[in-house]
Short mmCIF file of C-alpha atoms in Angstrom, two decimals:
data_model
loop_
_atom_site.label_atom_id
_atom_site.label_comp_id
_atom_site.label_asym_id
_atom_site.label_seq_id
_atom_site.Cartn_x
_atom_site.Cartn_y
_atom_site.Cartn_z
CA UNK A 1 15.66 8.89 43.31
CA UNK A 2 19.35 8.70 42.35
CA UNK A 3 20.11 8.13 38.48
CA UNK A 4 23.92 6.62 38.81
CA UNK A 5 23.64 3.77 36.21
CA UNK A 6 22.73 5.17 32.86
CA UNK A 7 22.21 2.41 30.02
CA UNK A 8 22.96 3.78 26.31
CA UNK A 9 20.95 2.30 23.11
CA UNK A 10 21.09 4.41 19.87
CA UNK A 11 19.95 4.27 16.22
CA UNK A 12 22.11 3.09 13.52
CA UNK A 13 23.10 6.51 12.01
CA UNK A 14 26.35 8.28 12.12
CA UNK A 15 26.13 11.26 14.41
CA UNK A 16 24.22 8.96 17.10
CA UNK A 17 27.04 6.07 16.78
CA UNK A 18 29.29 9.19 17.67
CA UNK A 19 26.85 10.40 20.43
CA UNK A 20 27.14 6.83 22.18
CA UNK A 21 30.71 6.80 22.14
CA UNK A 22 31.08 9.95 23.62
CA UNK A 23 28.56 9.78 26.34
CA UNK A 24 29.59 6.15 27.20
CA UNK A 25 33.44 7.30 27.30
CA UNK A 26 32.29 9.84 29.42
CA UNK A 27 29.46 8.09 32.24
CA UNK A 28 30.48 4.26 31.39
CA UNK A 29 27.88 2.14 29.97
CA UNK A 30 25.60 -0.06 32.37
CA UNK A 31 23.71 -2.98 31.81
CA UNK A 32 20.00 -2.47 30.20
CA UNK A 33 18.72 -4.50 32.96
CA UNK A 34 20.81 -3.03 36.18
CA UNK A 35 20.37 0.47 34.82
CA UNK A 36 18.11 3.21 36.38
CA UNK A 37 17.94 5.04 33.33
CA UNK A 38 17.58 4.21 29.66
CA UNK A 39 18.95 7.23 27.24
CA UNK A 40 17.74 6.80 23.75
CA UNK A 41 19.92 8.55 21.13
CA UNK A 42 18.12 9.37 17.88
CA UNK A 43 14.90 9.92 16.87
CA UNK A 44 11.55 9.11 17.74
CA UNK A 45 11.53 6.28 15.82
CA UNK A 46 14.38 5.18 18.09
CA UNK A 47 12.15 5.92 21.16
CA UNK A 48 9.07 4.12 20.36
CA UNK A 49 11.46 0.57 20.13
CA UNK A 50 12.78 1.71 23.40
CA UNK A 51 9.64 2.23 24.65
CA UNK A 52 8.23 -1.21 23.54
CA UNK A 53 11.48 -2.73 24.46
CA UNK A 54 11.24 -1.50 28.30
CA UNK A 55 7.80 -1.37 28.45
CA UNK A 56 6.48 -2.51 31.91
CA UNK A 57 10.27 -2.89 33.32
CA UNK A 58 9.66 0.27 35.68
CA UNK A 59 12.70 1.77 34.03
CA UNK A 60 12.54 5.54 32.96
CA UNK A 61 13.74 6.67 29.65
CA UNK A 62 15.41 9.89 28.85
CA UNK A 63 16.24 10.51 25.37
CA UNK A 64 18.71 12.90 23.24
CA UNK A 65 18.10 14.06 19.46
CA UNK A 66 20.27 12.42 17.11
CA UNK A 67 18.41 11.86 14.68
CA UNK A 68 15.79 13.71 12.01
CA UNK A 69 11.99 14.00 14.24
CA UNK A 70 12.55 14.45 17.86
CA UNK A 71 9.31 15.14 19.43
CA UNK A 72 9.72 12.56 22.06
CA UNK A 73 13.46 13.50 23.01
CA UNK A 74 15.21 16.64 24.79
CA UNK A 75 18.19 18.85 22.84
CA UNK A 76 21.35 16.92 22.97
CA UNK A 77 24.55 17.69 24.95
CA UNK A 78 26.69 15.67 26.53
CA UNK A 79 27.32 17.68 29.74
CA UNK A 80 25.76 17.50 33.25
CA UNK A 81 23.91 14.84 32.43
CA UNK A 82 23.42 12.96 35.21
CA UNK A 83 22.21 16.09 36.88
CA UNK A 84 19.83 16.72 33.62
CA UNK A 85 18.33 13.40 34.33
CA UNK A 86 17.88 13.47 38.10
CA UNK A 87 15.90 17.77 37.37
CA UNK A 88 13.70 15.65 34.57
CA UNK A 89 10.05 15.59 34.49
CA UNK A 90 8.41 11.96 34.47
CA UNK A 91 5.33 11.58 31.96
CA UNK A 92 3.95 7.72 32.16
CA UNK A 93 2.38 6.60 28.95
CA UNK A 94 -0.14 3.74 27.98
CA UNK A 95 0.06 1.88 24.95
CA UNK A 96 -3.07 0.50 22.92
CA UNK A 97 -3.16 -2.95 22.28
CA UNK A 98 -3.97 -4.22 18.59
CA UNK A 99 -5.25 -7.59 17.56
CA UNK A 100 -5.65 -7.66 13.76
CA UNK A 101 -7.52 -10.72 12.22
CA UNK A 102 -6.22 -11.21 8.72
CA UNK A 103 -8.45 -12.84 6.01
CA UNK A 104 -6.99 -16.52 6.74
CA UNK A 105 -8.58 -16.02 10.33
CA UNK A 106 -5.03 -15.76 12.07
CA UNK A 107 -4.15 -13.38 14.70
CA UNK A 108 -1.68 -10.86 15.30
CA UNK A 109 -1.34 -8.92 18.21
CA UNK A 110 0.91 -5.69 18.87
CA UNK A 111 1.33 -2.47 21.08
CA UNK A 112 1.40 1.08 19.80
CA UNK A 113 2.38 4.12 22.12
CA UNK A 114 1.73 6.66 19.13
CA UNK A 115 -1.24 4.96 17.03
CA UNK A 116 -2.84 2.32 15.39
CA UNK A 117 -3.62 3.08 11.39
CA UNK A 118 -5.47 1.19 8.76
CA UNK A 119 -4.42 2.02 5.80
CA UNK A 120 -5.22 0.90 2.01
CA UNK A 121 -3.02 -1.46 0.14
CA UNK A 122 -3.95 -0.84 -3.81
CA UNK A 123 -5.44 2.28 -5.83
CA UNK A 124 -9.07 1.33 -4.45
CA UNK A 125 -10.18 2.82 -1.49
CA UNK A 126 -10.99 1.36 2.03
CA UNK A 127 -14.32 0.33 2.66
CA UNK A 128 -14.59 0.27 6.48
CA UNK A 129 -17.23 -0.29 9.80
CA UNK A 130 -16.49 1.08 12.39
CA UNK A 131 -18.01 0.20 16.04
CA UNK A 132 -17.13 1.86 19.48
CA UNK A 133 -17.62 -0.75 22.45
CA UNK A 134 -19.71 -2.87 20.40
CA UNK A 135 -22.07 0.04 18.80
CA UNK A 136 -21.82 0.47 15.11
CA UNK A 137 -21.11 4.34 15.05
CA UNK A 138 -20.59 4.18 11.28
CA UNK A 139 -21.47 1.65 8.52
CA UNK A 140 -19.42 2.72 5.98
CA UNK A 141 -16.34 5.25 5.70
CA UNK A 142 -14.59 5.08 2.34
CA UNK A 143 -11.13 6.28 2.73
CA UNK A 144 -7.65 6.14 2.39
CA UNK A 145 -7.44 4.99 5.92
CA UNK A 146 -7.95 5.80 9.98
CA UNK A 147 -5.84 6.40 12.66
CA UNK A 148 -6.59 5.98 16.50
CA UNK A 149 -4.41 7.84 18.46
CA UNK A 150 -2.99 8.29 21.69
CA UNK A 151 -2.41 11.55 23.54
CA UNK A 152 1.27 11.05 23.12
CA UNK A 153 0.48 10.08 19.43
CA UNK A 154 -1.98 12.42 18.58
CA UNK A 155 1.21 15.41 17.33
CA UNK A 156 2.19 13.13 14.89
CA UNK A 157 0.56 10.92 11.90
CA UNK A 158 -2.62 11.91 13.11
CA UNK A 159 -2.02 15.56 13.17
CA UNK A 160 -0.27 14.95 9.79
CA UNK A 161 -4.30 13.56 8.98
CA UNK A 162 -6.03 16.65 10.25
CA UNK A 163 -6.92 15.26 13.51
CA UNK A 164 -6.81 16.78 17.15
CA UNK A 165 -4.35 17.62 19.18
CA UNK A 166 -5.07 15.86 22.77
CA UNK A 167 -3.39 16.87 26.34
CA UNK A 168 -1.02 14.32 27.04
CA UNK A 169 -2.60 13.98 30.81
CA UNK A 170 -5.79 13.58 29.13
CA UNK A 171 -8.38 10.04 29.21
CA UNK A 172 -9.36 10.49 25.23
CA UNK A 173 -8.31 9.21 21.97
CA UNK A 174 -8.37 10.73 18.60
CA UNK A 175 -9.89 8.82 15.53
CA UNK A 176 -9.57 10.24 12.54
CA UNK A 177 -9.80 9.71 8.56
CA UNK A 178 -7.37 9.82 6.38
CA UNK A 179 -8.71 11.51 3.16
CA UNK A 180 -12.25 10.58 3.73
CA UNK A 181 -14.97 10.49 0.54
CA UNK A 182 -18.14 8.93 1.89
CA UNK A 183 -19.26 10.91 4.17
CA UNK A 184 -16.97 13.19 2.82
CA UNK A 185 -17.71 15.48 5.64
CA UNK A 186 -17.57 13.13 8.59
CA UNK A 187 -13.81 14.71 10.53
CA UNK A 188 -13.46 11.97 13.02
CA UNK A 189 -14.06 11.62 16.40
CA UNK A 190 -12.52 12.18 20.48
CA UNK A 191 -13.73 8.75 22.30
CA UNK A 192 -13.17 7.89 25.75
CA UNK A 193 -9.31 6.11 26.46
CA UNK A 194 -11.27 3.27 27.78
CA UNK A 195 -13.48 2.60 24.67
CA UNK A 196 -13.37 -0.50 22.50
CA UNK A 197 -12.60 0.00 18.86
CA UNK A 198 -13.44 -2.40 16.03
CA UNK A 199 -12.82 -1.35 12.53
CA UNK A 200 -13.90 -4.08 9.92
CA UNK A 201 -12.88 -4.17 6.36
CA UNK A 202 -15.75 -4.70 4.10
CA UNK A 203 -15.03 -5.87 0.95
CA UNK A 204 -11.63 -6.99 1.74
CA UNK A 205 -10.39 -9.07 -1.28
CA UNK A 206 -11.73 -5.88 -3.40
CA UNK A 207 -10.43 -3.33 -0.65
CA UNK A 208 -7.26 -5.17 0.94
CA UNK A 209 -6.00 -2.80 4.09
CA UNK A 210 -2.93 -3.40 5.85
CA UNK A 211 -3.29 -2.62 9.99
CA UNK A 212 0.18 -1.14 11.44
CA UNK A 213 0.70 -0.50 15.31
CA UNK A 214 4.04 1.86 15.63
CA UNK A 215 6.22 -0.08 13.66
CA UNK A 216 4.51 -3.72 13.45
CA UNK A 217 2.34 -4.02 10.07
CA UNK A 218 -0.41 -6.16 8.85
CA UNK A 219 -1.27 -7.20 5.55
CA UNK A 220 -4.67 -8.05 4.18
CA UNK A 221 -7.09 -8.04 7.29
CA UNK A 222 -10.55 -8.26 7.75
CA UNK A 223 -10.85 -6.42 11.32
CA UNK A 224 -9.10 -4.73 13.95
CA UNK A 225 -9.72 -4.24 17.55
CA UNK A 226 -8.31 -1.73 19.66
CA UNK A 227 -8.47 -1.31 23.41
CA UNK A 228 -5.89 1.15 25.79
CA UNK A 229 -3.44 -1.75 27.97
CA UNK A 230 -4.05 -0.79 31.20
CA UNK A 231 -1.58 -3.01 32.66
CA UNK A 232 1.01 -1.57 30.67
CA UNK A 233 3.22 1.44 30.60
CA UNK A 234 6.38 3.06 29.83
CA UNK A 235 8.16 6.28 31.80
CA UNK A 236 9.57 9.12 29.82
CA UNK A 237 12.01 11.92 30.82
CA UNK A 238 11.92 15.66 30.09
CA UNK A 239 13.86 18.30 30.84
CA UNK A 240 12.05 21.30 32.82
CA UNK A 241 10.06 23.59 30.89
CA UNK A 242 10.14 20.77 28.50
CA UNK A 243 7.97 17.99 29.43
CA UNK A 244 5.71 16.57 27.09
CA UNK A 245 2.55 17.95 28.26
CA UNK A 246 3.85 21.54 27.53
CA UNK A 247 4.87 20.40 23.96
CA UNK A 248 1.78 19.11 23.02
CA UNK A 249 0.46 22.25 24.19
CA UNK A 250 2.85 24.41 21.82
CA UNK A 251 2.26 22.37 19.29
CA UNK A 252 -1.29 23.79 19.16
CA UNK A 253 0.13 27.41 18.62
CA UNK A 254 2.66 26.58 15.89
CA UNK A 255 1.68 27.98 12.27
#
């Protein structure tokens, strides 16, 4: 496949303002939606809105390092690359889908490529239920929080947490507690990628927990159910000998 049209986007910080400019000066600057090839300058906080921003659209996305955390992008330079893009390595991702019920009864609904978190809103702890595909695996974790996340996911907040690091190829998800007390001793847990998750907040005008999907955040809900959007996806670019499947295996080795 030929990679001629490249469409820029970039974070709003200095040295990936000065990244755009330079690579658009230098390979013009299509439009997002007559472009074969999305190139996300900054971080990976840039990359997940790409991500949800092309998500489905068939595009793939290569992205650069301009900014602080760049799991999701290559090293940037500005030369060769067209021919950079067209040697890449295509990973496809899956999002999970998120509908939060908040204590009114209203809905919200959101996407999240690296992980859906619960996480407490005041100095008491979460009191929370969690069920897998409608089978109450655990009546009551007190906490700080959970996180279920993908593959993709699974290097970041929830490796911050303690939790597993998962193949990037591979059908799981990671759950894990953040700062569990009771059962102090329960870790968390791999599930299947095609499990249902439903976390309910007990005690929830005691224990208010926000919900937050990548960057979309809930306030004050009662539960949250999670399920992997199959009919969903987003393709990612990485430079040989750099994919994403070898750095989440690296990742395993770093001290």
């Amino acid at each position: 496949m030929e990679f001629r049209r490249l469409a820029f986007v970039a974070a709003e910080v200095p040295q990936a303002r000065r990244a755009l400019n330079a690579l658009v000066k230098a390979y013009g600057q299509a439009a997002p939606e007559d472009a074969d090839v999305v190139v996300a300058l900054g971080g990976d906080g840039l990359m997940l809105q790409t991500l949800h921003r092309f998500m489905s659209s068939g595009k793939a996305i290569y992205g650069m390092n301009r900014g602080s955390v760049g799991f999701l992008m290559n090293d940037y330079s500005e030369k060769r690359l067209p021919e950079r893009i067209h040697a890449a390595e295509l990973t496809t991702v899956r999002p999970l889908r998120m509908t939060a019920t908040d204590q009114a009864g209203h809905e919200h609904k959101a996407m999240a490529f690296n992980e859906v978190s619960l996480l407490r809103q005041t100095h008491q702890s979460a009191a929370l239920k969690i069920s897998i595909d409608d089978h109450v695996r655990l009546e009551e974790l007190k906490c700080d929080g959970i996180i279920l996340a993908t593959p993709a996911g699974s290097t970041a907040y929830n490796l911050s947490a303690h939790g597993p690091i998962l193949p990037i190829n591979s059908p799981l998800l990671a759950l894990t507690p953040i700062s569990p007390f009771r059962p102090r001793r329960w870790r968390g847990a791999i599930i299947p990628h095609q499990a249902r998750v439903t976390i309910e907040s007990l005690e929830a005008e005691k224990r208010p927990v926000a919900a937050v999907a990548d960057q979309f955040e809930v306030r004050n809900i009662s539960k949250v159910e999670i399920a992997e959007d199959r009919k969903r996806s987003a393709r990612l670019l990485f430079d040989p000998g750099h994919s994403l499947a070898e750095r989440v295996l690296a990742e395993q080795f770093r001290f």
